[in-house]
Coordinates of C-alpha atoms in Angstrom, one line a residue:
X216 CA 14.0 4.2 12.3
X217 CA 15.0 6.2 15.4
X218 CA 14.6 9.8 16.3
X219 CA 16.9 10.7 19.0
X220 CA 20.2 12.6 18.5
X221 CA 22.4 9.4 18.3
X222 CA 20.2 8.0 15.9
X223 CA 19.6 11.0 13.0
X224 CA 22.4 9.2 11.3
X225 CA 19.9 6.3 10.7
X226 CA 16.9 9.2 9.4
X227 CA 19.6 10.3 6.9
X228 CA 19.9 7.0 5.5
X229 CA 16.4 6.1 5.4
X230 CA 16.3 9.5 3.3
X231 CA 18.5 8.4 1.0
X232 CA 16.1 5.5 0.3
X233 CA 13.1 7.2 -0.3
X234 CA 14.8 10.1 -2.3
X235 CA 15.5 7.4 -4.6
X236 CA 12.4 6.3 -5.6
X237 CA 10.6 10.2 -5.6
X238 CA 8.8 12.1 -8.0
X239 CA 11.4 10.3 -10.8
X240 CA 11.6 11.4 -14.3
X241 CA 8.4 12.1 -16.6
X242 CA 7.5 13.6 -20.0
X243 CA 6.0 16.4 -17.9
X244 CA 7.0 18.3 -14.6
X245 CA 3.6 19.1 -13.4
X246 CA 4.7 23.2 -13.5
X247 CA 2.1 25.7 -13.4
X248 CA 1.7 27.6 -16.2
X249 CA -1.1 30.4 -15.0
X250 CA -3.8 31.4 -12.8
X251 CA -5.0 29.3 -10.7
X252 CA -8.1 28.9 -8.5
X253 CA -7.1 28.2 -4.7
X254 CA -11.5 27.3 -4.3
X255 CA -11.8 25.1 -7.4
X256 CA -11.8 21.4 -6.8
X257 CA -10.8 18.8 -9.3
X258 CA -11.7 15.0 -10.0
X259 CA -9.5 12.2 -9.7
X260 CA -10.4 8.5 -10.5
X261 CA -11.2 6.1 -7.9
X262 CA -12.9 2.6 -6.9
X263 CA -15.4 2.0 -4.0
X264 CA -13.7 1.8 -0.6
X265 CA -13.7 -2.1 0.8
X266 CA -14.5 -0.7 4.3
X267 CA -16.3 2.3 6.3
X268 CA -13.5 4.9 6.2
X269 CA -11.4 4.4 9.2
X270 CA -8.2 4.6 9.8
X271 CA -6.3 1.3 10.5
X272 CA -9.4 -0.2 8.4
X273 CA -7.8 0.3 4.7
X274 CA -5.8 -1.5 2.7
X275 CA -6.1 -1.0 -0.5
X276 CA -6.5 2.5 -3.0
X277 CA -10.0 3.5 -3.3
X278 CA -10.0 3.6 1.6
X279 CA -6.5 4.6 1.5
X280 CA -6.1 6.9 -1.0
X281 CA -9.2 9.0 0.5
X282 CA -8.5 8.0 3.7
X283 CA -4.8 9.9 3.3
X284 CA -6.4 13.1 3.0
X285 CA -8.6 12.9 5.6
X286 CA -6.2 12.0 8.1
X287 CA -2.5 13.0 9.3
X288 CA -0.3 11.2 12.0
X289 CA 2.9 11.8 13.5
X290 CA 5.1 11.9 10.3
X291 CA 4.7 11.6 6.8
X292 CA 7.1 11.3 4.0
X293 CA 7.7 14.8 2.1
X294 CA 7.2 13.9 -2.0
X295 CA 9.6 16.1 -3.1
X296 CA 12.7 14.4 -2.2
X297 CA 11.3 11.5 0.1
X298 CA 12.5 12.7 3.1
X299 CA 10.7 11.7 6.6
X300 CA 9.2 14.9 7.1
X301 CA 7.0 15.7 10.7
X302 CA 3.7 16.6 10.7
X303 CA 1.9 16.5 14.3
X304 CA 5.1 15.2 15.9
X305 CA 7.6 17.6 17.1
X306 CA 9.8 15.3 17.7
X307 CA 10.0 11.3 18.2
X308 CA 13.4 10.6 20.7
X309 CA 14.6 7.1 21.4
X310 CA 18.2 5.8 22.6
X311 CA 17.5 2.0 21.9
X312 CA 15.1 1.9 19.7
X313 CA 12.9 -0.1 21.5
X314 CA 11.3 2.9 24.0
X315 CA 10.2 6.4 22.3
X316 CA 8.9 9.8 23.7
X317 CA 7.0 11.6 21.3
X318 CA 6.5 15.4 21.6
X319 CA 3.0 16.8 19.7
X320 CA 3.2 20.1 18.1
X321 CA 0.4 22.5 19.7
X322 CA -2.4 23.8 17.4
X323 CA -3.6 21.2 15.5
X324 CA -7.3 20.4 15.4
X325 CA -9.7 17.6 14.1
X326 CA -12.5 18.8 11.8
X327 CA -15.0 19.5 14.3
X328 CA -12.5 22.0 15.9
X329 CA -11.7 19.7 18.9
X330 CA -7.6 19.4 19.8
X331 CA -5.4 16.7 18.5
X332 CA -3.7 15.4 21.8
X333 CA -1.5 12.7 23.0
X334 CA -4.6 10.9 24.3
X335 CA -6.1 11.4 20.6
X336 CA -3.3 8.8 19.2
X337 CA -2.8 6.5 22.2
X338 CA -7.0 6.1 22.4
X339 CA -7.0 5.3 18.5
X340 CA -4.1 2.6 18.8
X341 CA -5.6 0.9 21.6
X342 CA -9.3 0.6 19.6
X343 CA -7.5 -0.3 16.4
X344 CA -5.5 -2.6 18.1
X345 CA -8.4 -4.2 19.8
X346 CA -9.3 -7.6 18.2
X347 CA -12.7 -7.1 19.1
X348 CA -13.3 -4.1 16.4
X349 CA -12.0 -6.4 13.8
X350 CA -9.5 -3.9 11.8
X351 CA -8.0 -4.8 9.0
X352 CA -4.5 -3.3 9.7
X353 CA -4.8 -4.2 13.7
X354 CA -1.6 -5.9 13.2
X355 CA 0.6 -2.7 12.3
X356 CA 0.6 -2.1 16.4
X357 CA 2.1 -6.0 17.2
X358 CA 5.1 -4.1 17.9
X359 CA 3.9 -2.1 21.1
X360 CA 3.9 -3.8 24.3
X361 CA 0.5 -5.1 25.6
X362 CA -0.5 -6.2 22.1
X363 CA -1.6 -9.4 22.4
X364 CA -3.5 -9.0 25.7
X365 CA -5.8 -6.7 22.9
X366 CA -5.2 -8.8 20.4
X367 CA -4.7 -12.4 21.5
X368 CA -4.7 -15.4 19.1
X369 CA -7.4 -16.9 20.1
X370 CA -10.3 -15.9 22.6
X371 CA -11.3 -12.7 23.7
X372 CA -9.0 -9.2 25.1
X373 CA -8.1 -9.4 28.5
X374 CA -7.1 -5.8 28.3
X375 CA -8.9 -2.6 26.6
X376 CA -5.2 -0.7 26.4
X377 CA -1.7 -1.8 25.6
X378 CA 0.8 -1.3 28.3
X379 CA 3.1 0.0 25.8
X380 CA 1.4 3.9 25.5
X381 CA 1.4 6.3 28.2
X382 CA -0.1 9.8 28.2
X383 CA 2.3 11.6 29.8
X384 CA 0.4 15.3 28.9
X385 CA -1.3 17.1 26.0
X386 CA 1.0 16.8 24.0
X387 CA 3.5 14.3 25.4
X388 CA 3.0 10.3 25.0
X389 CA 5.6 7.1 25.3
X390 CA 6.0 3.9 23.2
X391 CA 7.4 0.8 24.5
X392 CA 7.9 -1.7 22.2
X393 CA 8.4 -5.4 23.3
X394 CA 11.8 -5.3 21.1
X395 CA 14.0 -2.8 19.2
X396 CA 12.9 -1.9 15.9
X397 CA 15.4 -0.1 14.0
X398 CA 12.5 1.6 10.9
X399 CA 9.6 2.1 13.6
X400 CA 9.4 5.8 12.7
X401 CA 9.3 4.5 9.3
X402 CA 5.9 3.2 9.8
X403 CA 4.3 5.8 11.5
X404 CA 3.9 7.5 8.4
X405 CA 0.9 4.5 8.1
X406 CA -2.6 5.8 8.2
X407 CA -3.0 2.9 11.0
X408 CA -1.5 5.3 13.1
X409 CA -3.3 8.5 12.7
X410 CA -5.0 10.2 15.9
X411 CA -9.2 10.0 16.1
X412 CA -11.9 12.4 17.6
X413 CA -13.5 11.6 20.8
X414 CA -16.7 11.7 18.8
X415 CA -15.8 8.6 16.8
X416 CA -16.0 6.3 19.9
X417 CA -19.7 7.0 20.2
X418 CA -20.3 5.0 17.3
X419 CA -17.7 3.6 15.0
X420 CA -19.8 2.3 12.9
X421 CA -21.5 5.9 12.0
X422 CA -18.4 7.8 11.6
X423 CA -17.0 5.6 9.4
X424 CA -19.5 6.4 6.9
X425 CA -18.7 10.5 7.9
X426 CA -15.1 10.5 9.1
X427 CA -14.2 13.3 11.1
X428 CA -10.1 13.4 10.4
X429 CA -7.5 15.9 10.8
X430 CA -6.0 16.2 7.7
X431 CA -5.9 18.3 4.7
X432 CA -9.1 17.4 3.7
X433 CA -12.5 17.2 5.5
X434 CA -15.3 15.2 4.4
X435 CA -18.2 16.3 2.6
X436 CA -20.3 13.1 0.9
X437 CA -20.3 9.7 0.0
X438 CA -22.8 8.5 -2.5
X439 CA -21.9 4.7 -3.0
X440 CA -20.3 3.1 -5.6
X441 CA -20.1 7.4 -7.5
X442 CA -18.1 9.1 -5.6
X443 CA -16.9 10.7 -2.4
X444 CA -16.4 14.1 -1.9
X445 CA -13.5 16.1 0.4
X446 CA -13.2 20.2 0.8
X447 CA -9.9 21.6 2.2
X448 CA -9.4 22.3 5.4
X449 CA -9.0 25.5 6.4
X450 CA -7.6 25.4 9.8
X451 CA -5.1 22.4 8.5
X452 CA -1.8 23.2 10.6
X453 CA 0.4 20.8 8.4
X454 CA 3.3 22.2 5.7
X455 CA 1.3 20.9 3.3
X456 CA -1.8 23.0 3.1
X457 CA -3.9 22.5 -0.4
X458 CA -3.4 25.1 -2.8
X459 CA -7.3 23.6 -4.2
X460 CA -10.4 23.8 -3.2
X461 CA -11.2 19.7 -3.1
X462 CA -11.4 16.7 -4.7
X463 CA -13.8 14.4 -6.1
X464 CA -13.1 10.7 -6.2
X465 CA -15.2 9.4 -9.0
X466 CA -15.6 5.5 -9.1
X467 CA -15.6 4.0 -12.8
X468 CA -16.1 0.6 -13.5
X469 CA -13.6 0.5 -16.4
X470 CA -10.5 2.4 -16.1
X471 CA -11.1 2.2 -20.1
X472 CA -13.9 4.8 -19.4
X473 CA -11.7 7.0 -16.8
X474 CA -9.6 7.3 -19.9
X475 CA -11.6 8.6 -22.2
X476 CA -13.1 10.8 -19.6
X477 CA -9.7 12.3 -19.0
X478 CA -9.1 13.1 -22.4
X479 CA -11.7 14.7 -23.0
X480 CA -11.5 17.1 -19.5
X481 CA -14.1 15.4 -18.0
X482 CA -11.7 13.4 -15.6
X483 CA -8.8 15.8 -14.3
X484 CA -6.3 13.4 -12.9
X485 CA -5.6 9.5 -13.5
X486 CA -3.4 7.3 -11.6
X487 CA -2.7 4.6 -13.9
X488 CA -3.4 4.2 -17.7
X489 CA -5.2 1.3 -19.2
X490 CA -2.9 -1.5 -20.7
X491 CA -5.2 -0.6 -24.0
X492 CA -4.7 3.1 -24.4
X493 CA -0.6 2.4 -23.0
X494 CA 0.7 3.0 -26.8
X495 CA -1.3 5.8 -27.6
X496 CA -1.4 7.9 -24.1
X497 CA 1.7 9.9 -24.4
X498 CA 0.5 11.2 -28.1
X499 CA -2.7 12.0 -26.5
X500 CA -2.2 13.9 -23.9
X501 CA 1.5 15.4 -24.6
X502 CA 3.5 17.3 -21.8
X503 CA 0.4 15.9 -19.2
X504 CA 1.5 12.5 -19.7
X505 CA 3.0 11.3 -17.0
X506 CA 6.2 8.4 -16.9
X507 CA 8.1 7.5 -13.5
X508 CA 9.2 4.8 -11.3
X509 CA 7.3 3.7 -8.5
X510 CA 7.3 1.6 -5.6
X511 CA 4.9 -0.9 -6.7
X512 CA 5.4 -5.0 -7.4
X513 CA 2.5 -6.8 -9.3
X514 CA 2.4 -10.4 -8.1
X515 CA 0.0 -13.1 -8.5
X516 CA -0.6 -15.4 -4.9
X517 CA -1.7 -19.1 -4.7
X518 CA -4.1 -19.7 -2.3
X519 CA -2.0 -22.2 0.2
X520 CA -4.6 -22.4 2.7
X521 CA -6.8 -24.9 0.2
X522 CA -5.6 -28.2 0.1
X523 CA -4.8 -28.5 -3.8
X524 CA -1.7 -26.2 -2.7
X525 CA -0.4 -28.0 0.3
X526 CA 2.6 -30.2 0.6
X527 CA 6.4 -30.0 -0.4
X528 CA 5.9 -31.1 -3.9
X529 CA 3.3 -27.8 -4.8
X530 CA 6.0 -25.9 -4.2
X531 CA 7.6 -27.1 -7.5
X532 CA 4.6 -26.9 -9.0
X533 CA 4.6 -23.1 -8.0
X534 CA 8.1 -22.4 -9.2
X535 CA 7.2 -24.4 -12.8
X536 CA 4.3 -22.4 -13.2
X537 CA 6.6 -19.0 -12.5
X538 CA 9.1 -20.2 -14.8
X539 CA 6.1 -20.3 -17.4
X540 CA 5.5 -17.1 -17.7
X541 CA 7.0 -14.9 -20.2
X542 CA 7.8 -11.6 -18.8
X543 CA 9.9 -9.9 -21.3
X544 CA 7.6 -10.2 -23.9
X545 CA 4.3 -10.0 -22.1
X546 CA 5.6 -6.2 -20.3
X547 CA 7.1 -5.2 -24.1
X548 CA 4.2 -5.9 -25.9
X549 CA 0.7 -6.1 -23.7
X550 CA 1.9 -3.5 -21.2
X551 CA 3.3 -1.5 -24.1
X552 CA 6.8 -1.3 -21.8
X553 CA 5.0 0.5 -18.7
X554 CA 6.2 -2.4 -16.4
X555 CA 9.9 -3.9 -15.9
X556 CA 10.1 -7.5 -15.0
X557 CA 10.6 -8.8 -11.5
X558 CA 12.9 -10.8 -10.3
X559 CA 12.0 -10.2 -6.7
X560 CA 9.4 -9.8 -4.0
X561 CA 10.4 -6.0 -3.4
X562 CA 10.2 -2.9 -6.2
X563 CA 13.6 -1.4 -6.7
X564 CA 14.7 2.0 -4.7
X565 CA 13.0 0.4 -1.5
X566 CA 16.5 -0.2 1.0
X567 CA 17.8 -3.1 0.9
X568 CA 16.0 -3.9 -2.6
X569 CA 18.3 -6.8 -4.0
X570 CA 18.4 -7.7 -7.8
X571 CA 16.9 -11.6 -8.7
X572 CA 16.5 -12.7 -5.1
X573 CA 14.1 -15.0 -6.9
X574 CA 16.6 -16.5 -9.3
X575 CA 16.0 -19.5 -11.7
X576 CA 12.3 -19.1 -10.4
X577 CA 11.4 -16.1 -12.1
X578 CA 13.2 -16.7 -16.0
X579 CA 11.6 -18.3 -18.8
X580 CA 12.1 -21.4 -18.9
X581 CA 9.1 -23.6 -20.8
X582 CA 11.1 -26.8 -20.7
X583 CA 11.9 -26.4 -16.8
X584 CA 8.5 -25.4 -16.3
X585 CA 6.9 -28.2 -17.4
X586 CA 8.9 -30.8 -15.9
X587 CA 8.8 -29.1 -12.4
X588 CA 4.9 -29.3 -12.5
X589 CA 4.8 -32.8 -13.7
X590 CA 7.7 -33.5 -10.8
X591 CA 5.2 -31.9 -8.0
X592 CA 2.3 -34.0 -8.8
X593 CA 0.5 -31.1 -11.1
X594 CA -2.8 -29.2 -10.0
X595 CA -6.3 -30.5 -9.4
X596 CA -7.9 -30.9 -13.4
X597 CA -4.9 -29.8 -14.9
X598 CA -6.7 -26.1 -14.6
X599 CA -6.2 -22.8 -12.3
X600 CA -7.7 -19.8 -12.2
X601 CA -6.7 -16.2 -11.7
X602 CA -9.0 -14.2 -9.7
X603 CA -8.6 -10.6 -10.9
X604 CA -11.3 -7.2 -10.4
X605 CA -12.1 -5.7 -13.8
X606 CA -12.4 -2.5 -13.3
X607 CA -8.5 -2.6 -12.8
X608 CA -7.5 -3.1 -16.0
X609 CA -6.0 -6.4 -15.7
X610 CA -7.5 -8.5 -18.1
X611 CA -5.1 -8.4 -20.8
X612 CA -2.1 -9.5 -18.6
X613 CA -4.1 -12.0 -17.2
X614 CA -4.9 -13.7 -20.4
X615 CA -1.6 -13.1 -21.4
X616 CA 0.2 -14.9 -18.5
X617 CA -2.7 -17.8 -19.1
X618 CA -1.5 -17.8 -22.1
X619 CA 1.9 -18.2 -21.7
X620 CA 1.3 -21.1 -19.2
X621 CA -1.1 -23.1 -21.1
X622 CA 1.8 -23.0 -23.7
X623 CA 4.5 -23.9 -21.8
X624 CA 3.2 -26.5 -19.2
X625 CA -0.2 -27.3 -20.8
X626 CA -2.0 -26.2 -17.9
X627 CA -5.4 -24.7 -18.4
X628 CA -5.4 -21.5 -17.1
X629 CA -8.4 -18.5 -17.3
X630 CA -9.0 -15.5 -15.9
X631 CA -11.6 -15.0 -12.8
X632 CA -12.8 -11.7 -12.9
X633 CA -14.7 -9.9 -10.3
X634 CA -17.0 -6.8 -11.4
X635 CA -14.7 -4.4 -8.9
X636 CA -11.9 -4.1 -6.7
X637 CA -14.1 -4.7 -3.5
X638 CA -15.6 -7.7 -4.3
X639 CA -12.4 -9.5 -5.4
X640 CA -10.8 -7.9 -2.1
X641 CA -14.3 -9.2 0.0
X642 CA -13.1 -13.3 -1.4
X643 CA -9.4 -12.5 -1.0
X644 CA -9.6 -11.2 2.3
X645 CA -12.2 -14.2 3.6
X646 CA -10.3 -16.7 2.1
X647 CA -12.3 -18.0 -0.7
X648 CA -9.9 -18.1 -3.6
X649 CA -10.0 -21.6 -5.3
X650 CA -6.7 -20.8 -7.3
X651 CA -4.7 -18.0 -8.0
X652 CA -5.0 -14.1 -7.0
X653 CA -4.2 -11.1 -8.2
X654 CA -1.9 -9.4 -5.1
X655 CA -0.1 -6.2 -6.0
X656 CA 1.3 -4.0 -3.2
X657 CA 2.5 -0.6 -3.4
X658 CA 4.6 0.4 -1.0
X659 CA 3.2 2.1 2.8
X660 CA 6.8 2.6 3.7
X661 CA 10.5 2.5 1.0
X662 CA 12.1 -0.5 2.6
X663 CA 12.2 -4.3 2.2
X664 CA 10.2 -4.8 5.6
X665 CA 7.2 -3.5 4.0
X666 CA 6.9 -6.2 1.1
X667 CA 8.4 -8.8 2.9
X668 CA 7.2 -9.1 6.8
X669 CA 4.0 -7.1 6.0
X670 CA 3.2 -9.3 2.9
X671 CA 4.3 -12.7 4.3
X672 CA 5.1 -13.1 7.7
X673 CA 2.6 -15.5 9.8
X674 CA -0.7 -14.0 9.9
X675 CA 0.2 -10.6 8.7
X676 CA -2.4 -8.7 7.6
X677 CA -1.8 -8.7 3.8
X678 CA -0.6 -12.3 4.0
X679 CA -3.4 -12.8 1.3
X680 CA -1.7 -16.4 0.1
X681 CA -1.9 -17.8 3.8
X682 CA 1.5 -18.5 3.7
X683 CA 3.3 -19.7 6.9
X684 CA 6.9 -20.4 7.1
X685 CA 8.6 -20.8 10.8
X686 CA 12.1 -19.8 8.7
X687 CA 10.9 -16.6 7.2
X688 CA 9.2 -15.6 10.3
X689 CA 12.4 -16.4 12.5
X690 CA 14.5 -14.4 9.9
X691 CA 11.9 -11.3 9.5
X692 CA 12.1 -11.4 13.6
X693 CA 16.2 -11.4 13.7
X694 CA 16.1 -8.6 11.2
X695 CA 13.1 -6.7 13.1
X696 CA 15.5 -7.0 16.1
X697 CA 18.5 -5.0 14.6
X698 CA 19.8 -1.7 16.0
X699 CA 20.2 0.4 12.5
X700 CA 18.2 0.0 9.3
X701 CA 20.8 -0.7 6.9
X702 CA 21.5 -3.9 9.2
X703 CA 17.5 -4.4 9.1
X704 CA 17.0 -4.3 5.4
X705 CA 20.7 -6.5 5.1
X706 CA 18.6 -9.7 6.9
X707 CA 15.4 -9.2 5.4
X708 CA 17.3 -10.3 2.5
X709 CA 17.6 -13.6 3.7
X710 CA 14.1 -14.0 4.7
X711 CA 13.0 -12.7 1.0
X712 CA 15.2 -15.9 0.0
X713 CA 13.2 -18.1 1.4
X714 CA 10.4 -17.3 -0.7
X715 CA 12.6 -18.3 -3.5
X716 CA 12.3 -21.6 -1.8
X717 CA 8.3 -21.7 -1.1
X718 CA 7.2 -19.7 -3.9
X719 CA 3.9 -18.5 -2.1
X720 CA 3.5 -15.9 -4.9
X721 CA 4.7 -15.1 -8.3
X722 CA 6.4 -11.7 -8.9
X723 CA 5.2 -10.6 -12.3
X724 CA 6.6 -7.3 -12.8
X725 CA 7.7 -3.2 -11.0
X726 CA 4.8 -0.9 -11.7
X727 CA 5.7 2.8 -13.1
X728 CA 3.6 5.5 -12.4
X729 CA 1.7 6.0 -16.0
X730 CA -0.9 8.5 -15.2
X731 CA -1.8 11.5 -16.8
X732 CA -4.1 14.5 -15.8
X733 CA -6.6 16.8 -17.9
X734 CA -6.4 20.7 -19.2
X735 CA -8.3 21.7 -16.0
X736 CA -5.2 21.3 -13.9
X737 CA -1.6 22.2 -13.5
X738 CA 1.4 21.6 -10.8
X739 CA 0.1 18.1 -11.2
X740 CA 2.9 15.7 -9.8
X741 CA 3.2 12.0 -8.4
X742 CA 5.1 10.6 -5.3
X743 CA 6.9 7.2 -5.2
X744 CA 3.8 6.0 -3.9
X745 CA 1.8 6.5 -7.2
X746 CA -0.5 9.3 -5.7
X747 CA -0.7 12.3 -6.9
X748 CA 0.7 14.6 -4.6
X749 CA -3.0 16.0 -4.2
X750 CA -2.6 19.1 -1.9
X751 CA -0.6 20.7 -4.6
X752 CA -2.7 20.6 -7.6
X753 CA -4.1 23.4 -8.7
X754 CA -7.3 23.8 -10.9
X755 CA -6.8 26.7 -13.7
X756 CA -9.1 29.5 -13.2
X757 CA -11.6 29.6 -15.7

């Protein structure tokens, strides 16, 4: 995306995008419906953050989710109608896409009262960047100039700062990136990119157990493994200042327990229902049920980097075992129809979403199935595995999906569960998957990019499979490299069909947004994202 005047042709069309997949329909609009209490703070289920809570260090719900709060960069995307909304930026101008000004707003502080100033981002890309601090999400900044002299492939930095940022001022910095990128303002709305304190370089380590942000939400406690504990901000100078007093994030083990919790008031807001409680939730909890799209894909990944996977022939084997799997009837009946089949590697209402990019791979077809894993040699034992965290509520569709293998190819398949969503994260992320994972991705930004080149391209970040193709990465870069988005997202389509060809994962099914919330609450709605929108909830005075 580009900011300058020539450009706000390509920001309306982005908006078009994400209005599409915003707050969609549900059997509830969240309204208020009476007092509320602008102090009281309400509880919303969670899992244990993977990582210390720092900003390019989370990828995945129970860091990001808090980490959201805590934090705000240059732009964000507004829930109402999806638009790209500022928030510390003022403005962000570029003719070429390739080389940005970025103006700050004045005003804005970190929790501790100290400014947020141009050297408070470029400072907090650099570290991030860094190879040497070993962030998860350092690869969000390969775009700037000077990355890989802080990041280099192999060996150590030789530079502490990318030659890409330049303070100019307080509240003026510059971006050069080492190519044009058409949707670049599109990810600054990443929490990769959020500004940090001065205090946090004194020791990383520390802060990331006590974050000091600047967002709506300071930090007030982490007990481990319970909860963790945010209080609004009062000196928050974004448009969306929290009409509550806080929030709780509440770990549970078994989203079976969250639940019950909620219906009975003792939970006040859920993001996603159990597959158990799926036929029953609407009855339960009435106009606080909650149905809508969202921008979510849940796919399972083979593990290419062990040898069992290698070789031209496994791909076969990967698209028998795809064409195995009954979706229809496994999102109909298990997932009570929460969950629409896939037929590609990126949820619909992203731009340049394209309808059965996966083709023949991705319909039922037991017959094909078989003889396409007997044609690429079979796997190790005639068995895989599916590494999956329970507390996620994932078991049924993972038997399910076994099930519908073992059927159709006679492959044994089980389920690998993992007590929580950290420690399955902790094997995925180090590489110690045997078989098959559990990879579902949720959106960070509304277009194709995001699932395809963040998910899959050569030692991304969330490349989870360890999947390296020289063609997808030579198509992601042609489509990186064009001048508007809609011609971005048009040849990211033909990167996305060469997974068709390598199969690296399985798209299972698009994710809706089946939440709900408790009696305690009101005004209660959820982005495309699958968050609630939590600055607006308000807790019902008592």
């Amino acid at each position: 995306m580009r900011g300058a005047s020539q450009a706000k042709w390509v920001v309306a069309a982005v908006a078009v995008a994400l209005a599409a997949t915003a707050c969609g329909s549900s059997s509830s609009d969240g309204a208020s419906s009476g007092p509320a209490n602008a102090q009281g703070t309400f509880s919303y289920q969670s899992s244990e953050p993977q990582n210390p809570l720092q900003p390019a260090n989370a990828m995945e719900v129970g860091g990001g989710r808090v980490i959201k709060n805590l934090f705000k960069g240059l732009v964000d995307y507004d829930p109402s109608n999806g638009q790209l909304r500022n928030q510390v930026a003022d403005k962000i101008e570029t003719t070429d896409a390739q080389n940005y000004t970025v103006t700050l707003k004045s005003g804005w502080t970190f929790h501790d009262g100290t400014p947020v100033t141009a050297q408070s981002f470029v400072d907090a890309w650099n570290w991030s960047a860094n190879t040497k601090n070993n962030q998860i999400n350092s690869d969000w900044f390969s775009d700037i100039q000077g990355y890989d002299a802080v990041h280099p492939d192999k060996g150590d930095p030789t530079a502490e700062t990318m030659s890409g940022l330049k303070v100019v001022d307080d509240t003026h910095f510059t971006i050069a990136l080492t190519g044009p990128v058409s949707y670049f303002e599109y990810k600054l709305g990443y929490t990769a990119f959020s500004p940090l304190p001065k205090v946090f370089y004194t020791d990383p380590a520390k802060y990331g157990q006590s974050p000091i942000g600047n967002g709506p939400y300071k930090f007030v406690s982490w007990e481990h493994n319970k909860a963790i504990t945010l209080a609004a901000y009062g000196n928050y100078a974004g448009v969306d200042k929290p009409k509550n007093g806080g929030i709780v994030f509440k770990n549970y083990a078994q989203p079976e327990a969250a639940y019950k919790d909620l219906v009975s008031d003792n939970l006040d807001v859920l993001d996603q229902v159990d597959p158990s409680d799926l036929a029953s939730y609407k009855n339960d909890l009435g106009d606080r049920a909650v149905d809508q799209p969202q921008g979510a894909i849940q796919n399972i990944s083979f593990s290419l980097y062990q040898d069992s996977w290698k070789g031209q022939d496994k791909a076969k084997v990967r698209q028998g075992l795809s064409m195995a799997i009954d979706r229809d009837t496994i999102t109909k009946t298990v997932l009570n129809g929460s969950r629409q089949p896939a037929n590609s590697w990126v949820a619909p209402g992203a731009m340049g979403y394209k309808d059965n990019t996966c083709g023949e791979a991705c319909t039922y077809d037991p017959a094909k199935a078989k003889q396409l894993v007997t044609e690429g040699g079979g796997v190790p034992g005639n068995k895989i595995t599916v590494l999956y965290n329970a507390d996620g509520g994932h078991k049924e569709w993972v038997d399910a999906v076994c099930n519908s293998i073992r059927q159709a190819t006679g492959v044994e398949c089980v389920g690998d569960p993992k007590p929580d969503f950290k420690s399955a994260r902790d094997l995925v992320k180090n590489k110690k998957v045997d078989g098959l994972m559990r990879t579902g991705w949720v959106q960070d930004y509304p277009l194709n990019a995001n699932f395809l080149r963040d998910v899959y391209g050569t030692g991304a970040a969330a490349n989870d499979a360890g999947y390296s193709s020289p063609e997808f990465d030579k198509l992601a870069a042609e489509a990186d490299k064009a001048t508007t988005v809609e011609k971005t997202a048009e040849l990211y389509q033909q990167a996305e069909a060469q997974l068709a060809k390598d199969m690296p994962s399985i798209p299972l099914w698009y994710y809706k947004t089946t939440a709900g919330y408790s009696k305690n609450v009101q005004n209660v709605k959820y982005d495309s994202f699958g968050d609630p929108v939590f600055t607006q909830v308000e807790v019902k005075q008592k």
